[in-house]
XYZ file of C-alpha atoms in Angstrom:
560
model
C 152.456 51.153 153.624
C 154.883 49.710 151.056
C 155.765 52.830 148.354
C 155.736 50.931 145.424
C 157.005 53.135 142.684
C 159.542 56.934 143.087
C 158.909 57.898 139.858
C 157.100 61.275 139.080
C 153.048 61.291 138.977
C 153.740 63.360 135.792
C 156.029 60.554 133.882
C 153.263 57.662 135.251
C 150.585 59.486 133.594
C 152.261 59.822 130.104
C 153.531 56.304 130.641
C 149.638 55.198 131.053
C 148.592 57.613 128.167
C 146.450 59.989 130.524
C 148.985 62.792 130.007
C 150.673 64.000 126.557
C 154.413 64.714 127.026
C 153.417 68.586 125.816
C 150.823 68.623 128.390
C 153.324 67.552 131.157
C 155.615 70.533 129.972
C 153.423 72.914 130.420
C 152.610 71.256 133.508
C 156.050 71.309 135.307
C 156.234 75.053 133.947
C 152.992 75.984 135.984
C 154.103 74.402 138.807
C 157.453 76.285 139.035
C 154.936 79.078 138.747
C 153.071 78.068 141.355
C 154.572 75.949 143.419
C 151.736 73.563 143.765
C 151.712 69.961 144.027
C 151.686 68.409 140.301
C 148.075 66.917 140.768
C 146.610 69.780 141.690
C 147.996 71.832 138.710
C 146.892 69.329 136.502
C 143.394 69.270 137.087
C 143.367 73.506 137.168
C 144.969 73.437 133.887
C 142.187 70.368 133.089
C 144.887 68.367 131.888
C 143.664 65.350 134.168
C 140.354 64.641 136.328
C 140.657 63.696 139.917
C 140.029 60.304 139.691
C 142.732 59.920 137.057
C 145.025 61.045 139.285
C 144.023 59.503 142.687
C 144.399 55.859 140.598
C 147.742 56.565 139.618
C 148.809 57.819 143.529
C 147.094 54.876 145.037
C 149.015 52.747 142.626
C 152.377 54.750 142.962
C 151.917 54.391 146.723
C 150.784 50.885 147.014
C 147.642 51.727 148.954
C 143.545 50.664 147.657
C 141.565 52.986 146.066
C 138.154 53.995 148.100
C 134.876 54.924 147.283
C 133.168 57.077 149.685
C 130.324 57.800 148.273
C 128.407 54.746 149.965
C 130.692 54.695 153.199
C 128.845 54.250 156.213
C 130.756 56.251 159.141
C 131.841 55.029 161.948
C 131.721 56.655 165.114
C 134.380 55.278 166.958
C 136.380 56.283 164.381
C 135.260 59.995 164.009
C 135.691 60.215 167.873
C 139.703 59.607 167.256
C 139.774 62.494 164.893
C 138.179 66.401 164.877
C 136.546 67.745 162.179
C 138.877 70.670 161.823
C 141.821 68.285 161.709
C 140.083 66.349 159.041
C 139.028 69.296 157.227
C 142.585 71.041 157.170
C 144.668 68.251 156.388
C 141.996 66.732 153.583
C 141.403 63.122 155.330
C 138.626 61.326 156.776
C 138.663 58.210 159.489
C 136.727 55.716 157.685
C 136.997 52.273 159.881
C 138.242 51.807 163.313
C 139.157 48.075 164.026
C 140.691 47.351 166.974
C 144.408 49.130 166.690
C 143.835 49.480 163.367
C 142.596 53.203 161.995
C 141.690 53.535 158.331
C 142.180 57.205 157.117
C 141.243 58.147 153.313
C 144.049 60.521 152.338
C 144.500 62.399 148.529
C 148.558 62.533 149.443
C 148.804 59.368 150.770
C 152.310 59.167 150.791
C 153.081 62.248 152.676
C 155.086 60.001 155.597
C 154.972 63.201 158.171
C 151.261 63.000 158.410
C 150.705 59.527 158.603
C 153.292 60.051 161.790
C 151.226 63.160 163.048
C 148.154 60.582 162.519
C 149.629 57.788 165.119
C 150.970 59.752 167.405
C 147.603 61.909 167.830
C 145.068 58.512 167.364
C 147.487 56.204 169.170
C 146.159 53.573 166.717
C 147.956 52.025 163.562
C 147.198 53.876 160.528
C 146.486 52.244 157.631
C 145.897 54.762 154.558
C 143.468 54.334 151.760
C 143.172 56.710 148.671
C 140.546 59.192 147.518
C 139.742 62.472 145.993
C 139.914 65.845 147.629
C 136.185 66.164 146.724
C 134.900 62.776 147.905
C 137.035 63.654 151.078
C 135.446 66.412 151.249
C 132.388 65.800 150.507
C 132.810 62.717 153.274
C 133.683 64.973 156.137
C 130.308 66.689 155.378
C 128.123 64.091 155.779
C 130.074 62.138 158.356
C 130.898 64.845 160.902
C 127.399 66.596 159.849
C 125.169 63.214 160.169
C 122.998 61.391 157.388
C 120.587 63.647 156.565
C 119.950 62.738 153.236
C 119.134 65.913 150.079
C 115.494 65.082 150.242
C 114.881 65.577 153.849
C 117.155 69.124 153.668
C 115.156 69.794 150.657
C 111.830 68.815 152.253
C 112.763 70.827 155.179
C 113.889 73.713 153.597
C 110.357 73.799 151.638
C 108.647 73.717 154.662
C 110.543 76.684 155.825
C 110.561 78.853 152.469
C 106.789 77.687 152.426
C 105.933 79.562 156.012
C 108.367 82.725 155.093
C 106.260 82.722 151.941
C 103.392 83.163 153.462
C 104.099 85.017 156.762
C 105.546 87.465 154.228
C 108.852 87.558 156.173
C 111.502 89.727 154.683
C 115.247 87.530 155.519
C 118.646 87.948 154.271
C 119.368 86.087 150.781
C 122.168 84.162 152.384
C 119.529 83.404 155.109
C 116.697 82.790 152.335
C 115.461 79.075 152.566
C 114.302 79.180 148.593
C 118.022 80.110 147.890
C 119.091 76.927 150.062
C 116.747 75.185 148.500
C 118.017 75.920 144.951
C 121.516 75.072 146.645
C 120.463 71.555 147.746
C 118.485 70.625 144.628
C 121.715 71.772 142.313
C 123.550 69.196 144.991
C 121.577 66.311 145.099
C 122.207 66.725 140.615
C 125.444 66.714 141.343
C 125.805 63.740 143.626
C 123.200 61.699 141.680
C 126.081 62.249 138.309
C 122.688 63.500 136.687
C 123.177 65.090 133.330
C 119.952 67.770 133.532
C 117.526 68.859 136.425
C 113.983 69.649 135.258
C 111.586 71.923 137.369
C 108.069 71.146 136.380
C 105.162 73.236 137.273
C 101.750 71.484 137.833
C 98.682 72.897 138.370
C 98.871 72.756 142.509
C 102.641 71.338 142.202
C 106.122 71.783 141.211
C 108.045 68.445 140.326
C 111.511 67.981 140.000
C 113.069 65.297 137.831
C 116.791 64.175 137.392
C 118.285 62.668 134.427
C 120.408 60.259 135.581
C 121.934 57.468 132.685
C 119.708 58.946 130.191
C 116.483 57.957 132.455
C 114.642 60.984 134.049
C 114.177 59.956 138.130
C 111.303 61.446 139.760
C 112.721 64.194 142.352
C 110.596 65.821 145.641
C 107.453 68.029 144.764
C 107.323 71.353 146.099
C 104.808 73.631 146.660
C 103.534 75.355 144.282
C 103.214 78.587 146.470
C 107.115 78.388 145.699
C 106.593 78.165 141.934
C 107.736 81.902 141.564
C 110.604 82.517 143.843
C 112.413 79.070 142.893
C 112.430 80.312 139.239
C 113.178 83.753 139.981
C 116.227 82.756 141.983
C 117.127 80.586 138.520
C 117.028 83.209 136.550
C 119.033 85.289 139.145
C 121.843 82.788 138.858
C 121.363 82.361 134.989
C 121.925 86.424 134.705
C 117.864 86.380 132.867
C 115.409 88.630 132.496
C 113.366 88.063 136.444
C 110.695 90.008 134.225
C 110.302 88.471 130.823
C 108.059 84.967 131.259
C 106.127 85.051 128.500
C 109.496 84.184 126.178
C 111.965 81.241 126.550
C 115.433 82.588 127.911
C 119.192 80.593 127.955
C 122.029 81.268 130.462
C 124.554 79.712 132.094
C 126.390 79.978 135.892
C 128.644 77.779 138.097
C 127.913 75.849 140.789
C 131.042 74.170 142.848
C 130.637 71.226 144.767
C 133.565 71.069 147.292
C 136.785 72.259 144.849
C 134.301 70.473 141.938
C 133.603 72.896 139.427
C 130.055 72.466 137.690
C 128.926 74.576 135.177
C 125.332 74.970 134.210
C 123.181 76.498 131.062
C 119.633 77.166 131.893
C 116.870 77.278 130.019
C 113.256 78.516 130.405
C 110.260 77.636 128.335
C 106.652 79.161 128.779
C 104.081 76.562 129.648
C 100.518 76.468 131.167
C 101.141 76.086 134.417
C 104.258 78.262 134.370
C 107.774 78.532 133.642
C 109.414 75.300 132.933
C 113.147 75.157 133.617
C 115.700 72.464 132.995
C 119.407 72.987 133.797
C 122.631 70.622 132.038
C 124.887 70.250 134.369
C 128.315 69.828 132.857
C 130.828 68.187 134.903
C 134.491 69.146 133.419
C 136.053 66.218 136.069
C 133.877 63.544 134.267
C 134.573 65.060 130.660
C 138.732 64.894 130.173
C 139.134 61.310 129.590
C 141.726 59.106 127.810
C 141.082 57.574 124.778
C 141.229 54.510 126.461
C 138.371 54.960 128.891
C 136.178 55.428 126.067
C 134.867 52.075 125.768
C 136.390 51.086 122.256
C 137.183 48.139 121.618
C 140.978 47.356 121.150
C 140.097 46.947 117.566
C 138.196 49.875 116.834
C 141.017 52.095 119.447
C 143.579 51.201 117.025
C 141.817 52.225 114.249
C 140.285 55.508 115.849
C 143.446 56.576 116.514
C 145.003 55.599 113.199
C 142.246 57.441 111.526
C 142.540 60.752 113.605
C 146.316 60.668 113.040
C 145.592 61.609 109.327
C 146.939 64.962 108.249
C 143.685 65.536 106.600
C 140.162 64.657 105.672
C 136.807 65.199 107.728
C 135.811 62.836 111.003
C 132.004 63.169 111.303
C 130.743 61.420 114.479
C 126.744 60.970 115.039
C 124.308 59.858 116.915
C 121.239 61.772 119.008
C 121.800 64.448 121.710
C 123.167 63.405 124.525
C 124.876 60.440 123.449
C 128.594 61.404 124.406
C 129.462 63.103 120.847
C 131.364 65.967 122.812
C 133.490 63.252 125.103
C 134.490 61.306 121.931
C 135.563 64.847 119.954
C 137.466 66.153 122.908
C 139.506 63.034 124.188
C 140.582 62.542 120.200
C 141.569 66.366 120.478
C 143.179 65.947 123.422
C 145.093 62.880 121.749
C 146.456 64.579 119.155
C 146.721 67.900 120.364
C 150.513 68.867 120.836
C 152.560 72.180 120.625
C 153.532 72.129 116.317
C 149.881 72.004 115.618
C 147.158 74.584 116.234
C 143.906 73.484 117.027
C 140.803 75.750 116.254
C 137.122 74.869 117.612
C 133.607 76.548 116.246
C 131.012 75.091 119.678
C 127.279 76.483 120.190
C 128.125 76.104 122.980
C 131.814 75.980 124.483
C 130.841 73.327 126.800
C 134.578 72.594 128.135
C 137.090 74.647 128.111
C 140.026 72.836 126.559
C 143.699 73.903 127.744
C 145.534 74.579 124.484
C 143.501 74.687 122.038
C 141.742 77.920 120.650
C 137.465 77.814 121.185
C 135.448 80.215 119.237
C 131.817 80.374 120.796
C 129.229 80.603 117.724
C 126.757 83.855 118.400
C 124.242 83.830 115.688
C 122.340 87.175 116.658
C 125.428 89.313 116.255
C 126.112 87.323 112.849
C 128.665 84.883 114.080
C 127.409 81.025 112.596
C 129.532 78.220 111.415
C 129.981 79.191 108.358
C 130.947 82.979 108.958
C 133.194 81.252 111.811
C 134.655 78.219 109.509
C 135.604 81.483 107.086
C 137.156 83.106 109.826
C 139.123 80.056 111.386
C 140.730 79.205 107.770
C 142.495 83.144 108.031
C 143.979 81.802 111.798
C 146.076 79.156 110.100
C 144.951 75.909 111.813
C 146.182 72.380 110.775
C 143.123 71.112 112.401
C 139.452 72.041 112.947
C 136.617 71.512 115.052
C 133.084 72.564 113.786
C 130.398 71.607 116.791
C 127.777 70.712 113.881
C 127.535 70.765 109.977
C 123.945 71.900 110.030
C 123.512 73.473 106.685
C 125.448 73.459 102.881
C 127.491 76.689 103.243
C 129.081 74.774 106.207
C 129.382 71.377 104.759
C 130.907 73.131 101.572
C 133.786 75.327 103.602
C 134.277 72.181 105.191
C 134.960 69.619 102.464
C 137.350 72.976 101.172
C 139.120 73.048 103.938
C 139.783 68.966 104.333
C 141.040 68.573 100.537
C 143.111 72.192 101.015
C 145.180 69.884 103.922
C 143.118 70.720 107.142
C 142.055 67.547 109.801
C 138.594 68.274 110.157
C 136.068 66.889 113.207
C 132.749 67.588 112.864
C 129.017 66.456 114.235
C 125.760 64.827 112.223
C 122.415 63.797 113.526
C 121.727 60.489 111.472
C 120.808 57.439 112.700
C 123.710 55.240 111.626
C 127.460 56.027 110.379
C 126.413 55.369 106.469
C 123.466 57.665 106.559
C 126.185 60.777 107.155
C 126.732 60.432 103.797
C 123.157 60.772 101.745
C 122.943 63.503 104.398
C 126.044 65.844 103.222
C 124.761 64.567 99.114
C 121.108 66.286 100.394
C 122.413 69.335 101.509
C 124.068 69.814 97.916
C 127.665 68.724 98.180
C 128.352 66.606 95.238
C 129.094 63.250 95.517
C 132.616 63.085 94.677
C 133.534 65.538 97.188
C 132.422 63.653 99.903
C 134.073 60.555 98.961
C 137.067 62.625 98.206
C 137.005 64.543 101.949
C 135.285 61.876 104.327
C 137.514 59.928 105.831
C 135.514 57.854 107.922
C 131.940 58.377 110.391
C 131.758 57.259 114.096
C 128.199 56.309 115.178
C 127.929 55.770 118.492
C 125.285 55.882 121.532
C 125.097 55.913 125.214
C 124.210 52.104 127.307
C 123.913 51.765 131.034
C 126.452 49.373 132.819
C 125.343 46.845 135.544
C 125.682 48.149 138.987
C 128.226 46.557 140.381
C 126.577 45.737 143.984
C 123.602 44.336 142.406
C 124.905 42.363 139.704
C 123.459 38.745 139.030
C 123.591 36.251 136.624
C 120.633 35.792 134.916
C 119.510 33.924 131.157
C 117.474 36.273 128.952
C 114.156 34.922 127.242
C 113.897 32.881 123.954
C 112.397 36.377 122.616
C 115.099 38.766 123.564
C 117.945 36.371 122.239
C 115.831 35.779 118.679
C 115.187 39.673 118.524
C 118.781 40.171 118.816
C 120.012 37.200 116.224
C 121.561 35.074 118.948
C 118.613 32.373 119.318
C 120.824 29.070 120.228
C 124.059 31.210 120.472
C 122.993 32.778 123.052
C 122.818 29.515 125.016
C 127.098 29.422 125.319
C 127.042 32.528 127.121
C 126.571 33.895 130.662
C 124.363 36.755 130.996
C 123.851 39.502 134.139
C 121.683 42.430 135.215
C 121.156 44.554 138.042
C 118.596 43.371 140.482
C 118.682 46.900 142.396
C 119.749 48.218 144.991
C 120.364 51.887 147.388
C 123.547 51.952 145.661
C 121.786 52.079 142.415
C 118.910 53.923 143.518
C 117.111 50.524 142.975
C 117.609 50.547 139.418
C 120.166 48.065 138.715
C 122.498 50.179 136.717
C 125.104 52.878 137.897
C 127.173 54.207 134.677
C 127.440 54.359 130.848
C 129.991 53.790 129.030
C 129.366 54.240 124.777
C 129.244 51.778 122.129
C 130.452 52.852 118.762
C 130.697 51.817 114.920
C 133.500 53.279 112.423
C 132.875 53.529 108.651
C 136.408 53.667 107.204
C 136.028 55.093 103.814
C 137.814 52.458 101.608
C 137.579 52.229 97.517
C 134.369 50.154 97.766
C 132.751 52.738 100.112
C 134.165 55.527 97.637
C 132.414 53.944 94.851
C 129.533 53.510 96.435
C 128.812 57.271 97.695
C 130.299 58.806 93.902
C 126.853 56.124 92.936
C 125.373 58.278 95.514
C 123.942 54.553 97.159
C 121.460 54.638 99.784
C 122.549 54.785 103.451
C 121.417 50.301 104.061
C 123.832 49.560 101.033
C 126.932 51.515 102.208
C 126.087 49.964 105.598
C 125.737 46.025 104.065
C 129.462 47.166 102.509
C 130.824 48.500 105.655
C 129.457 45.526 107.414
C 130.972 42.720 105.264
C 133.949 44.700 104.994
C 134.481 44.202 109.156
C 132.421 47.060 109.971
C 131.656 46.193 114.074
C 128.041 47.448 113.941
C 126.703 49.313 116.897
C 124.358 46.122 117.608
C 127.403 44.008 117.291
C 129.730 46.615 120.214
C 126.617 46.468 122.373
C 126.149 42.332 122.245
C 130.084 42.460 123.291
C 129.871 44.455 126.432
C 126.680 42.237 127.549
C 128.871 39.297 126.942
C 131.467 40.411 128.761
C 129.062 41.207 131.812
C 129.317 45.355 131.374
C 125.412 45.739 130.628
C 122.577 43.329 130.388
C 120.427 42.382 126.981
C 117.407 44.132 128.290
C 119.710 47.935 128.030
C 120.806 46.068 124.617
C 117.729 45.902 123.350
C 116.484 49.442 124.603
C 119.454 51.415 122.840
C 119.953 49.388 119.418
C 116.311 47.317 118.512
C 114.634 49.081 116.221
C 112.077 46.438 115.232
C 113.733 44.570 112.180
């Protein structure tokens, strides 16, 4: 194993822009604290996400990063090393070929245990990297078999099924609903689904997982279960067991090796029963670098010119669930350094962000956006974060605090970037106050990418291309999709990544919103200006093989 590069993980990861040089100080201060390795202090602190950080190692050491997710094992292999040894020194054997022993490490270039390695296999060791929680997670399933979630979970509702009905009193470590609550909240996790429904039928409860924005059917389960699987919920969730004749919200945290998932539940009456869907928020999958949020180089350079202003107000839009949170905390975490103080309003505090101050909005005890954007103004911030501008009193303090000198990031639901502004004109903020305080709007949306195990070329029909304005243009290029696969879960895509437009408020767009112009006329300016539409992002990432024209056409065709 050739060691490719001595110098500090911390100094690669600012040199790659994954790490601030503030964030690295407080870094190297926690780990003289501590004494733990720099990696793991910063994903504690949430500085970095494992996989950040296991790219950079592999790279630093010279070694291939490894996916374990879909590794087979290999029993020959496993035979060479115990599960103990595995589990306490965080490796797995992978591959045994002849002499030749692959071992996924996190540390791969700790040289003493690569020795301890070849002198207990005997073999050669060649290392590969991965995270502590693949690893982890690896030595589970290898060492523990195959059994997939849905046979533990069909199993385990066999056996909550009989103690349901045999009226069996058990421990609630011992209980096989709780296990089964366990195993469902797992199979979420390892799917990278974003929400977990529970759906009670009339003789059946159905699970469903929302996995790239498209809800997978889960296992059934009894319905004799119905009322201990959502009691256990609301255990965890800290609800009313009681109350089912109201919806209820609450939160807990799951963990998933050393993964930390946190959940917020919540409960809605229906016919057949309470319905429950959890969001499972993933903090590893949420601190990302502005570069791995699928701009492209053109609009980077001009997000990050545009949040670099000492004042103004950023709106970003688009539906639920279309990444607005990921964009508004990797420009925070861009620009977030120790001379400037960074206040959030969030309903709710989704993340928590290392640094930076995070006021969680309570409504019944009086505490909305605009009592909270009073509030923040007293704390002396230079910049702001307001989850949502929902109603005038918080679009007014707003616009006041972005021409009093205050960077401003806030959230709209519109359709498009131009509509943000007839929005904040309805509401009642005159017109030359939002040209005078909006900056510029990011619209953006969610699209699946091609799974890369299934990936084909392919040409799209005569009718796809004209719907999309290519017709003979569409001709020069290659095209690809996903034909499906286990990998996949046999839907061809494994993934999103976001596409985006940015309005930059210029003196035509000014003059247009102080005319108070309709949202498809400040768009036709932004657009012959060089706006790069959302349509326009989308067609770029099919050409360049990242998603196919069918997931095109299913996020940005609206008919017209």
């Amino acid at each position: 194993m050739a060691i490719q590069s001595t110098q500090p993980l911390g100094e690669l990861l600012v040199e790659r822009g994954l790490l601030t040089k503030d964030q690295l100080s407080v870094a190297l201060k926690e780990q003289g604290r501590t004494g733990k390795r720099m990696g793991e202090v910063l994903v504690s602190l949430g500085f970095c996400g494992e996989d950040d950080i296991s790219r950079v190692v592999a790279s630093q050491a010279g070694v291939k990063m490894m996916d374990l997710s879909q590794a087979k094992p290999d029993p020959a292999a496993l035979e060479l090393i115990d599960e103990e040894f595995a589990k306490h020194n965080k490796l797995v054997p992978v591959r045994l070929s002849g002499d030749n022993l692959v071992v996924a490490m996190d540390t791969t270039l700790d040289v003493m245990l690569i020795d301890k390695l070849q002198g207990k296999t005997g073999k050669f060791i060649e290392i590969v990297q991965a995270t502590e929680t693949d690893i982890l997670q690896a030595i589970d399933r290898f060492y523990g078999g195959e059994t997939s979630e849905d046979d533990a979970i069909e199993q385990l509702s066999l056996e909550a099924e009989q103690v349901e009905r045999g009226g069996e009193q058990v421990g609630e470590e011992e209980s096989p609903v709780v296990k089964l609550v366990d195993q469902l909240l797992l199979k979420g996790a390892k799917l990278g689904a974003t929400d977990i429904h529970i759906e009670p039928d009339e003789n059946t409860v159905r699970t469903r997982f929302r996995v790239d924005g498209i809800l997978q059917q889960g296992p059934s389960l009894p319905k004799t279960l119905q009322s201990g699987l959502i009691a256990r919920l609301k255990v965890m969730g800290n609800l009313n067991i009681a109350e089912s004749r109201m919806p209820q919200d609450g939160r807990f945290r799951f963990y998933m090796g050393k993964r930390k998932i946190d959940l917020r539940l919540s409960t809605l009456p229906t016919v057949f029963g309470e319905n429950v869907v959890m969001r499972l928020l993933d903090k590893s999958k949420v601190i990302l670098g502005m570069d791995r949020l699928g701009f492209t180089p053109k609009n980077s350079e001009l997000f990050k010119d545009l949040i670099s202003r000492p004042n103004g107000i950023i709106l970003v839009t688009g539906p639920t669930g279309s990444g607005k949170t990921t964009t508004l905390y990797a420009a925070l975490s861009y620009i977030n350094s120790s001379d400037r103080k960074i206040v959030t309003l969030e309903d709710p505090v989704e993340y928590e962000i290392p640094m930076i101050r995070q006021a969680q909005i309570n409504v019944r005890a009086g505490f909305t956006y605009a009592a909270g954007m009073r509030s923040i103004l007293r704390q002396d911030p230079d910049i702001i974060l307001v989850g949502e501008i929902r109603d005038a009193e918080t679009a007014e303090i707003a616009v006041q605090a972005a021409l009093t000198g205050h960077l401003v990031f806030s959230t709209l639901h519109t359709n498009d970037s131009a509509g943000a502004f007839p929005r904040l004109i309805d509401m009642g903020i005159e017109s030359f106050l939002v040209s005078s305080s909006v900056i510029c709007v990011v619209a953006q949306r969610l699209i699946r990418k091609i799974c890369p195990k299934c990936k084909t070329e392919y040409q799209p029909t005569d009718e796809d291309l004209h719907k999309l304005g290519l017709n003979d243009k569409g001709r020069k290029y290659k095209f690809y999709t996903g034909k499906g696969c286990d990998f996949c879960s046999g839907t061809g895509y494994q993934g999103r990544c976001a596409i985006y437009e940015i309005l930059k408020v210029n003196q035509k767009i000014e003059k247009l919103i102080l005319e108070r112009a309709d949202g498809p006329e400040i768009r036709q300016a932004a657009a012959d200006g060089g706006m790069m539409t959302l349509l326009h992002d989308a067609l770029i990432k099919a050409v360049n093989g990242q998603t196919s024209i069918q997931e095109v056409l299913r996020v940005t065709y609206a008919g017209n």
